[in-house]
Amino acid sequence: QKGIKKMEYFAVDAGGTFVKWAVVTDDYEIKEKGQFPTPYEDVEKLVERIWEEARKQTKMQSGKGFLGIGLRVPGTVLDDEDGTVKGGGILRYLHGAPLGKMMREKSGLPSYVENDGKSCALGEYSAGALKGCKVGVVISLGTGVGGGIIIDGKIFKGAHSFAGELSFIQLSPMASGDMDSRFGVAGGWRSGLLRHVLEEKGLPMDTNMDGKQIFELVCQGDRQAMRGLEQYAADVAQQIWNIQAVLDPDVIAIGGGISGQPVLTEKIREAVERMTEENPLKQFPAPNVVTCLYRNDANLLGAVCNCRQKMKRLEEKGNGYIEI
């Protein structure tokens, strides 16, 4: 578009509490960022509020416009031009919404949508821990577990746009409605890490303790908390081993809210190394486990990366864009 000296995009990361946004350049530099409370009325209100903030930032950027809008949302995003969302997680009004199409119609700009785990993987590929890899995987450890797979610089979505949904991995035969048998529950910090720590300390399962308190105990040398962390790390390492067997990635990057704790990645690496050393089949490649570089910002960078890739794909097909 005319008048743009340096290409910029508007990135959106819609969560259950806040919608985070950022102004991102084409070389993945975050120029400005902020957040606003997540609207819970309906999807139309969400789109309206995002565009309101984008227009505000356009004025703040000396009248320059954005080349496109990249959005990250919870749920499964279909591989269609409308950016249709299935599920939507806590934002239930997203289910069935053609969010990309709605954002394009509201803004007149190219607007594309991807889910949280895949956006994180794209963000780490664009400028972070997965940069330059042929095959890379992100495992996002939070209240639940997210994931994303990069192959040859593109997100791998699978036949139903469901690839990388690591939270659905079954850990044991599933009884009807049994969520505890899924990695998304057992791999989360609350149902996984906290449970192990409370068991080691002999405390009731309803004991109020957050992630920060757990890692404070670990750093203070609490042996029971450390044993709980090691058990949790072993659980995660087992799934890393399975991912390595199926996808054979160059890099597996650990992200999510607790990934900022160096001792977590250290213990996961130690557990993976033990499995590798004890494995009698020596042709198995040792998983390369690292920490995500951008952590929470990876979703914003990934939303822009997805937008740019989709825009390039349409440009190669000879399709034009609406300019405002």
Tab-separated table of C-alpha atoms in Angstrom:
chain	number	residue	atom	x	y	z
A	1	GLN	CA	0.000	0.000	0.000
A	2	LYS	CA	1.125	3.534	-0.694
A	3	GLY	CA	2.560	5.609	2.112
A	4	ILE	CA	3.986	2.695	4.104
A	5	LYS	CA	7.722	3.134	4.593
A	6	LYS	CA	8.161	-0.019	6.636
A	7	MET	CA	5.675	-2.844	6.333
A	8	GLU	CA	3.667	-3.379	9.492
A	9	TYR	CA	0.955	-5.796	10.567
A	10	PHE	CA	-1.553	-5.801	13.383
A	11	ALA	CA	-1.291	-8.940	15.525
A	12	VAL	CA	-4.013	-10.186	17.863
A	13	ASP	CA	-3.849	-12.867	20.576
A	14	ALA	CA	-7.352	-13.464	21.955
A	15	GLY	CA	-7.331	-15.152	25.352
A	16	GLY	CA	-9.913	-15.853	27.998
A	17	THR	CA	-9.102	-12.765	30.083
A	18	PHE	CA	-7.386	-10.308	27.750
A	19	VAL	CA	-6.984	-9.726	24.035
A	20	LYS	CA	-3.332	-8.877	23.485
A	21	TRP	CA	-2.313	-6.896	20.419
A	22	ALA	CA	0.910	-5.733	18.811
A	23	VAL	CA	2.199	-3.706	15.887
A	24	VAL	CA	4.725	-5.994	14.188
A	25	THR	CA	7.105	-5.176	11.328
A	26	ASP	CA	7.874	-7.488	8.430
A	27	ASP	CA	11.154	-8.475	10.123
A	28	TYR	CA	9.199	-9.522	13.248
A	29	GLU	CA	10.039	-6.594	15.461
A	30	ILE	CA	7.310	-5.650	17.919
A	31	LYS	CA	6.946	-1.862	17.773
A	32	GLU	CA	4.010	-1.409	20.133
A	33	LYS	CA	1.856	-3.751	22.172
A	34	GLY	CA	-0.966	-3.660	24.654
A	35	GLN	CA	-4.154	-5.416	25.701
A	36	PHE	CA	-7.829	-4.919	26.462
A	37	PRO	CA	-10.362	-7.062	28.371
A	38	THR	CA	-11.794	-9.882	26.278
A	39	PRO	CA	-15.382	-9.108	25.192
A	40	TYR	CA	-17.790	-11.871	26.164
A	41	GLU	CA	-20.936	-10.614	24.400
A	42	ASP	CA	-20.487	-12.241	20.979
A	43	VAL	CA	-18.033	-12.640	18.087
A	44	GLU	CA	-19.264	-9.423	16.434
A	45	LYS	CA	-18.244	-7.448	19.524
A	46	LEU	CA	-14.808	-9.091	19.479
A	47	VAL	CA	-14.264	-8.147	15.822
A	48	GLU	CA	-15.510	-4.618	16.424
A	49	ARG	CA	-13.201	-4.129	19.417
A	50	ILE	CA	-10.154	-5.469	17.543
A	51	TRP	CA	-10.766	-3.134	14.615
A	52	GLU	CA	-11.291	-0.214	16.984
A	53	GLU	CA	-7.835	-0.821	18.476
A	54	ALA	CA	-6.242	-1.343	15.055
A	55	ARG	CA	-7.611	1.990	13.800
A	56	LYS	CA	-6.362	3.685	16.957
A	57	GLN	CA	-2.878	2.285	16.408
A	58	THR	CA	-2.958	3.329	12.748
A	59	LYS	CA	-3.398	6.927	13.880
A	60	MET	CA	-0.678	6.506	16.488
A	61	GLN	CA	1.676	5.311	13.759
A	62	SER	CA	1.602	8.674	11.928
A	63	GLY	CA	-1.293	7.744	9.697
A	64	LYS	CA	0.296	4.638	8.232
A	65	GLY	CA	-1.923	1.666	7.484
A	66	PHE	CA	-1.385	-2.007	8.181
A	67	LEU	CA	-0.737	-4.547	5.437
A	68	GLY	CA	-2.786	-7.192	7.197
A	69	ILE	CA	-4.226	-8.511	10.450
A	70	GLY	CA	-3.098	-11.776	12.007
A	71	LEU	CA	-5.248	-13.358	14.710
A	72	ARG	CA	-4.576	-16.125	17.213
A	73	VAL	CA	-7.566	-17.705	18.966
A	74	PRO	CA	-8.336	-20.798	21.049
A	75	GLY	CA	-9.948	-23.769	19.326
A	76	THR	CA	-9.330	-25.474	15.994
A	77	VAL	CA	-9.072	-23.242	12.933
A	78	LEU	CA	-10.049	-24.894	9.659
A	79	ASP	CA	-7.753	-24.601	6.660
A	80	ASP	CA	-10.224	-22.516	4.672
A	81	GLU	CA	-10.224	-18.942	3.382
A	82	ASP	CA	-12.863	-17.865	5.919
A	83	GLY	CA	-10.785	-18.733	8.978
A	84	THR	CA	-13.614	-20.803	10.462
A	85	VAL	CA	-13.175	-21.706	14.130
A	86	LYS	CA	-14.324	-24.961	15.708
A	87	GLY	CA	-14.618	-25.215	19.456
A	88	GLY	CA	-13.210	-21.901	20.585
A	89	GLY	CA	-12.235	-23.043	24.065
A	90	ILE	CA	-13.438	-20.606	26.706
A	91	LEU	CA	-14.651	-18.225	23.968
A	92	ARG	CA	-17.567	-20.450	23.040
A	93	TYR	CA	-19.096	-17.850	20.725
A	94	LEU	CA	-16.229	-18.485	18.301
A	95	HIS	CA	-17.534	-21.960	17.433
A	96	GLY	CA	-18.577	-21.958	13.795
A	97	ALA	CA	-17.611	-18.313	13.271
A	98	PRO	CA	-15.829	-17.426	9.978
A	99	LEU	CA	-13.554	-15.106	11.931
A	100	GLY	CA	-11.112	-14.351	9.127
A	101	LYS	CA	-13.903	-13.395	6.761
A	102	MET	CA	-15.599	-11.255	9.404
A	103	MET	CA	-12.361	-9.407	10.157
A	104	ARG	CA	-11.700	-8.807	6.440
A	105	GLU	CA	-15.201	-7.440	5.912
A	106	LYS	CA	-14.862	-5.149	8.919
A	107	SER	CA	-11.366	-3.862	8.092
A	108	GLY	CA	-10.970	-4.234	4.339
A	109	LEU	CA	-7.562	-5.783	5.074
A	110	PRO	CA	-6.201	-9.294	4.564
A	111	SER	CA	-7.043	-11.040	7.837
A	112	TYR	CA	-6.107	-14.606	8.741
A	113	VAL	CA	-6.619	-16.773	11.799
A	114	GLU	CA	-4.721	-19.593	13.492
A	115	ASN	CA	-5.006	-21.326	16.835
A	116	ASP	CA	-2.760	-20.901	19.865
A	117	GLY	CA	-0.333	-23.833	19.580
A	118	LYS	CA	0.167	-23.421	15.856
A	119	SER	CA	0.662	-19.672	16.221
A	120	CYS	CA	3.288	-20.266	18.887
A	121	ALA	CA	5.127	-22.684	16.585
A	122	LEU	CA	5.015	-20.212	13.686
A	123	GLY	CA	6.251	-17.429	15.949
A	124	GLU	CA	9.205	-19.490	17.126
A	125	TYR	CA	9.948	-20.484	13.531
A	126	SER	CA	9.837	-16.895	12.280
A	127	ALA	CA	12.475	-15.580	14.667
A	128	GLY	CA	12.876	-17.896	17.653
A	129	ALA	CA	13.847	-21.372	18.799
A	130	LEU	CA	12.638	-23.157	15.638
A	131	LYS	CA	14.237	-20.755	13.153
A	132	GLY	CA	15.975	-22.628	10.335
A	133	CYS	CA	14.749	-26.090	11.312
A	134	LYS	CA	13.328	-28.538	8.763
A	135	VAL	CA	10.933	-30.134	11.238
A	136	GLY	CA	10.130	-28.451	14.547
A	137	VAL	CA	7.600	-28.906	17.336
A	138	VAL	CA	6.389	-26.602	20.097
A	139	ILE	CA	4.889	-28.002	23.291
A	140	SER	CA	3.113	-25.313	25.273
A	141	LEU	CA	2.706	-26.191	28.960
A	142	GLY	CA	0.099	-24.188	30.816
A	143	THR	CA	-3.163	-25.046	32.520
A	144	GLY	CA	-3.467	-27.477	29.615
A	145	VAL	CA	-1.129	-28.493	26.796
A	146	GLY	CA	-0.914	-26.934	23.359
A	147	GLY	CA	1.215	-27.842	20.390
A	148	GLY	CA	2.253	-26.977	16.871
A	149	ILE	CA	4.266	-28.689	14.133
A	150	ILE	CA	6.410	-26.925	11.546
A	151	ILE	CA	7.532	-28.777	8.411
A	152	ASP	CA	9.592	-26.991	5.755
A	153	GLY	CA	8.639	-23.585	7.134
A	154	LYS	CA	4.892	-24.177	7.166
A	155	ILE	CA	2.494	-25.226	9.859
A	156	PHE	CA	1.372	-28.828	9.445
A	157	LYS	CA	-2.395	-28.964	9.920
A	158	GLY	CA	-3.212	-32.534	8.879
A	159	ALA	CA	-6.334	-33.802	7.132
A	160	HIS	CA	-8.784	-32.152	9.555
A	161	SER	CA	-6.755	-29.092	10.661
A	162	PHE	CA	-6.157	-31.001	13.905
A	163	ALA	CA	-2.471	-31.943	13.726
A	164	GLY	CA	-0.447	-30.835	16.730
A	165	GLU	CA	-3.332	-31.007	19.203
A	166	LEU	CA	-1.115	-32.716	21.756
A	167	SER	CA	-3.616	-32.293	24.565
A	168	PHE	CA	-5.704	-35.125	23.073
A	169	ILE	CA	-2.921	-37.729	23.355
A	170	GLN	CA	-4.227	-40.649	25.394
A	171	LEU	CA	-2.070	-41.814	28.289
A	172	SER	CA	-4.209	-44.836	29.123
A	173	PRO	CA	-7.372	-46.548	27.849
A	174	MET	CA	-10.107	-43.924	28.027
A	175	ALA	CA	-13.231	-44.483	30.046
A	176	SER	CA	-16.327	-42.576	28.956
A	177	GLY	CA	-15.766	-38.892	29.660
A	178	ASP	CA	-12.432	-39.514	31.394
A	179	MET	CA	-10.398	-36.341	30.834
A	180	ASP	CA	-7.632	-37.294	33.280
A	181	SER	CA	-6.299	-39.879	30.826
A	182	ARG	CA	-5.339	-37.150	28.339
A	183	PHE	CA	-1.998	-35.381	28.118
A	184	GLY	CA	-3.844	-32.056	28.074
A	185	VAL	CA	-4.817	-32.639	31.700
A	186	ALA	CA	-1.896	-34.678	33.048
A	187	GLY	CA	0.602	-32.429	31.247
A	188	GLY	CA	-0.848	-29.183	32.575
A	189	TRP	CA	0.836	-27.549	35.547
A	190	ARG	CA	-2.225	-27.733	37.773
A	191	SER	CA	-3.307	-31.341	37.170
A	192	GLY	CA	0.206	-32.610	36.533
A	193	LEU	CA	2.961	-30.677	38.275
A	194	LEU	CA	0.853	-29.542	41.249
A	195	ARG	CA	-0.607	-33.023	41.741
A	196	HIS	CA	2.853	-34.612	41.887
A	197	VAL	CA	4.139	-31.986	44.324
A	198	LEU	CA	1.139	-32.307	46.651
A	199	GLU	CA	1.430	-36.108	46.602
A	200	GLU	CA	5.125	-35.920	47.502
A	201	LYS	CA	4.439	-33.490	50.324
A	202	GLY	CA	1.450	-35.490	51.592
A	203	LEU	CA	-0.885	-32.506	51.229
A	204	PRO	CA	-4.580	-32.616	50.254
A	205	MET	CA	-5.292	-32.305	46.529
A	206	ASP	CA	-7.357	-29.158	47.145
A	207	THR	CA	-4.384	-27.316	48.693
A	208	ASN	CA	-4.155	-23.803	47.252
A	209	MET	CA	-0.734	-23.449	45.612
A	210	ASP	CA	0.164	-21.741	42.347
A	211	GLY	CA	3.036	-22.329	39.924
A	212	LYS	CA	5.116	-19.504	41.354
A	213	GLN	CA	4.944	-21.031	44.827
A	214	ILE	CA	5.914	-24.448	43.495
A	215	PHE	CA	9.064	-23.142	41.823
A	216	GLU	CA	9.912	-21.064	44.898
A	217	LEU	CA	9.934	-24.303	46.901
A	218	VAL	CA	12.098	-25.973	44.263
A	219	CYS	CA	14.589	-23.091	44.244
A	220	GLN	CA	14.706	-23.170	48.055
A	221	GLY	CA	15.854	-26.791	47.899
A	222	ASP	CA	12.601	-28.440	48.993
A	223	ARG	CA	13.290	-32.116	48.176
A	224	GLN	CA	9.663	-33.135	47.993
A	225	ALA	CA	8.827	-30.312	45.567
A	226	MET	CA	11.878	-31.260	43.490
A	227	ARG	CA	10.776	-34.908	43.339
A	228	GLY	CA	7.318	-33.765	42.214
A	229	LEU	CA	8.886	-31.631	39.505
A	230	GLU	CA	11.057	-34.551	38.367
A	231	GLN	CA	8.019	-36.819	38.099
A	232	TYR	CA	6.188	-34.184	36.069
A	233	ALA	CA	9.255	-33.723	33.838
A	234	ALA	CA	9.345	-37.501	33.283
A	235	ASP	CA	5.693	-37.426	32.162
A	236	VAL	CA	6.457	-34.679	29.642
A	237	ALA	CA	9.651	-36.440	28.512
A	238	GLN	CA	7.669	-39.578	27.697
A	239	GLN	CA	5.506	-37.615	25.244
A	240	ILE	CA	8.588	-35.902	23.803
A	241	TRP	CA	9.978	-39.377	23.145
A	242	ASN	CA	6.755	-40.377	21.360
A	243	ILE	CA	6.777	-37.181	19.281
A	244	GLN	CA	10.381	-37.851	18.279
A	245	ALA	CA	9.426	-41.365	17.180
A	246	VAL	CA	6.546	-40.129	15.021
A	247	LEU	CA	7.846	-36.843	13.552
A	248	ASP	CA	11.643	-36.972	14.059
A	249	PRO	CA	11.933	-33.185	14.556
A	250	ASP	CA	15.197	-31.226	14.616
A	251	VAL	CA	13.986	-29.261	17.641
A	252	ILE	CA	11.287	-29.602	20.284
A	253	ALA	CA	10.742	-26.263	22.017
A	254	ILE	CA	9.026	-25.969	25.405
A	255	GLY	CA	6.754	-22.944	25.793
A	256	GLY	CA	3.835	-21.854	27.926
A	257	GLY	CA	3.475	-20.013	31.195
A	258	ILE	CA	5.911	-22.165	33.195
A	259	SER	CA	8.573	-22.405	30.483
A	260	GLY	CA	10.286	-19.332	31.913
A	261	GLN	CA	11.552	-21.492	34.779
A	262	PRO	CA	14.990	-22.792	33.637
A	263	VAL	CA	14.828	-25.702	36.081
A	264	LEU	CA	11.779	-27.069	34.248
A	265	THR	CA	13.536	-27.439	30.902
A	266	GLU	CA	16.632	-28.738	32.724
A	267	LYS	CA	14.651	-31.532	34.375
A	268	ILE	CA	12.828	-32.399	31.141
A	269	ARG	CA	16.181	-32.635	29.356
A	270	GLU	CA	17.580	-34.857	32.096
A	271	ALA	CA	14.577	-37.194	31.816
A	272	VAL	CA	14.920	-37.348	28.022
A	273	GLU	CA	18.650	-38.051	28.317
A	274	ARG	CA	17.992	-40.939	30.723
A	275	MET	CA	15.509	-42.448	28.301
A	276	THR	CA	18.021	-42.117	25.467
A	277	GLU	CA	20.850	-43.694	27.467
A	278	GLU	CA	18.671	-46.610	28.601
A	279	ASN	CA	17.268	-47.263	25.127
A	280	PRO	CA	18.873	-50.414	23.647
A	281	LEU	CA	17.927	-49.352	20.092
A	282	LYS	CA	20.748	-46.903	19.442
A	283	GLN	CA	19.445	-45.679	16.089
A	284	PHE	CA	16.807	-43.635	17.930
A	285	PRO	CA	17.780	-39.947	17.566
A	286	ALA	CA	18.147	-38.083	20.844
A	287	PRO	CA	15.451	-35.368	21.098
A	288	ASN	CA	16.830	-31.820	21.021
A	289	VAL	CA	14.836	-30.038	23.737
A	290	VAL	CA	15.087	-26.251	24.066
A	291	THR	CA	13.062	-23.423	25.588
A	292	CYS	CA	10.899	-21.182	23.425
A	293	LEU	CA	12.613	-17.847	22.894
A	294	TYR	CA	9.607	-15.539	22.676
A	295	ARG	CA	7.231	-17.267	25.088
A	296	ASN	CA	4.022	-15.170	25.253
A	297	ASP	CA	5.036	-12.958	22.321
A	298	ALA	CA	5.393	-16.032	20.080
A	299	ASN	CA	1.616	-16.126	19.557
A	300	LEU	CA	1.641	-12.543	18.256
A	301	LEU	CA	4.603	-13.144	15.946
A	302	GLY	CA	3.042	-16.397	14.748
A	303	ALA	CA	-0.240	-14.680	13.937
A	304	VAL	CA	1.679	-12.290	11.679
A	305	CYS	CA	3.718	-15.112	10.136
A	306	ASN	CA	0.507	-16.967	9.287
A	307	CYS	CA	-1.013	-13.802	7.810
A	308	ARG	CA	2.057	-13.169	5.645
A	309	GLN	CA	2.178	-16.767	4.408
A	310	LYS	CA	-1.512	-16.720	3.475
A	311	MET	CA	-1.126	-13.354	1.721
A	312	LYS	CA	1.845	-14.678	-0.259
A	313	ARG	CA	-0.103	-17.782	-1.242
A	314	LEU	CA	-2.958	-15.661	-2.600
A	315	GLU	CA	-0.521	-13.315	-4.338
A	316	GLU	CA	1.045	-16.281	-6.118
A	317	LYS	CA	-2.425	-17.285	-7.287
A	318	GLY	CA	-2.885	-13.793	-8.723
A	319	ASN	CA	-5.564	-12.636	-6.305
A	320	GLY	CA	-5.677	-9.017	-5.232
A	321	TYR	CA	-6.465	-7.363	-1.939
A	322	ILE	CA	-8.819	-4.641	-0.871
A	323	GLU	CA	-6.931	-1.477	-0.053
A	324	ILE	CA	-8.242	1.305	2.179
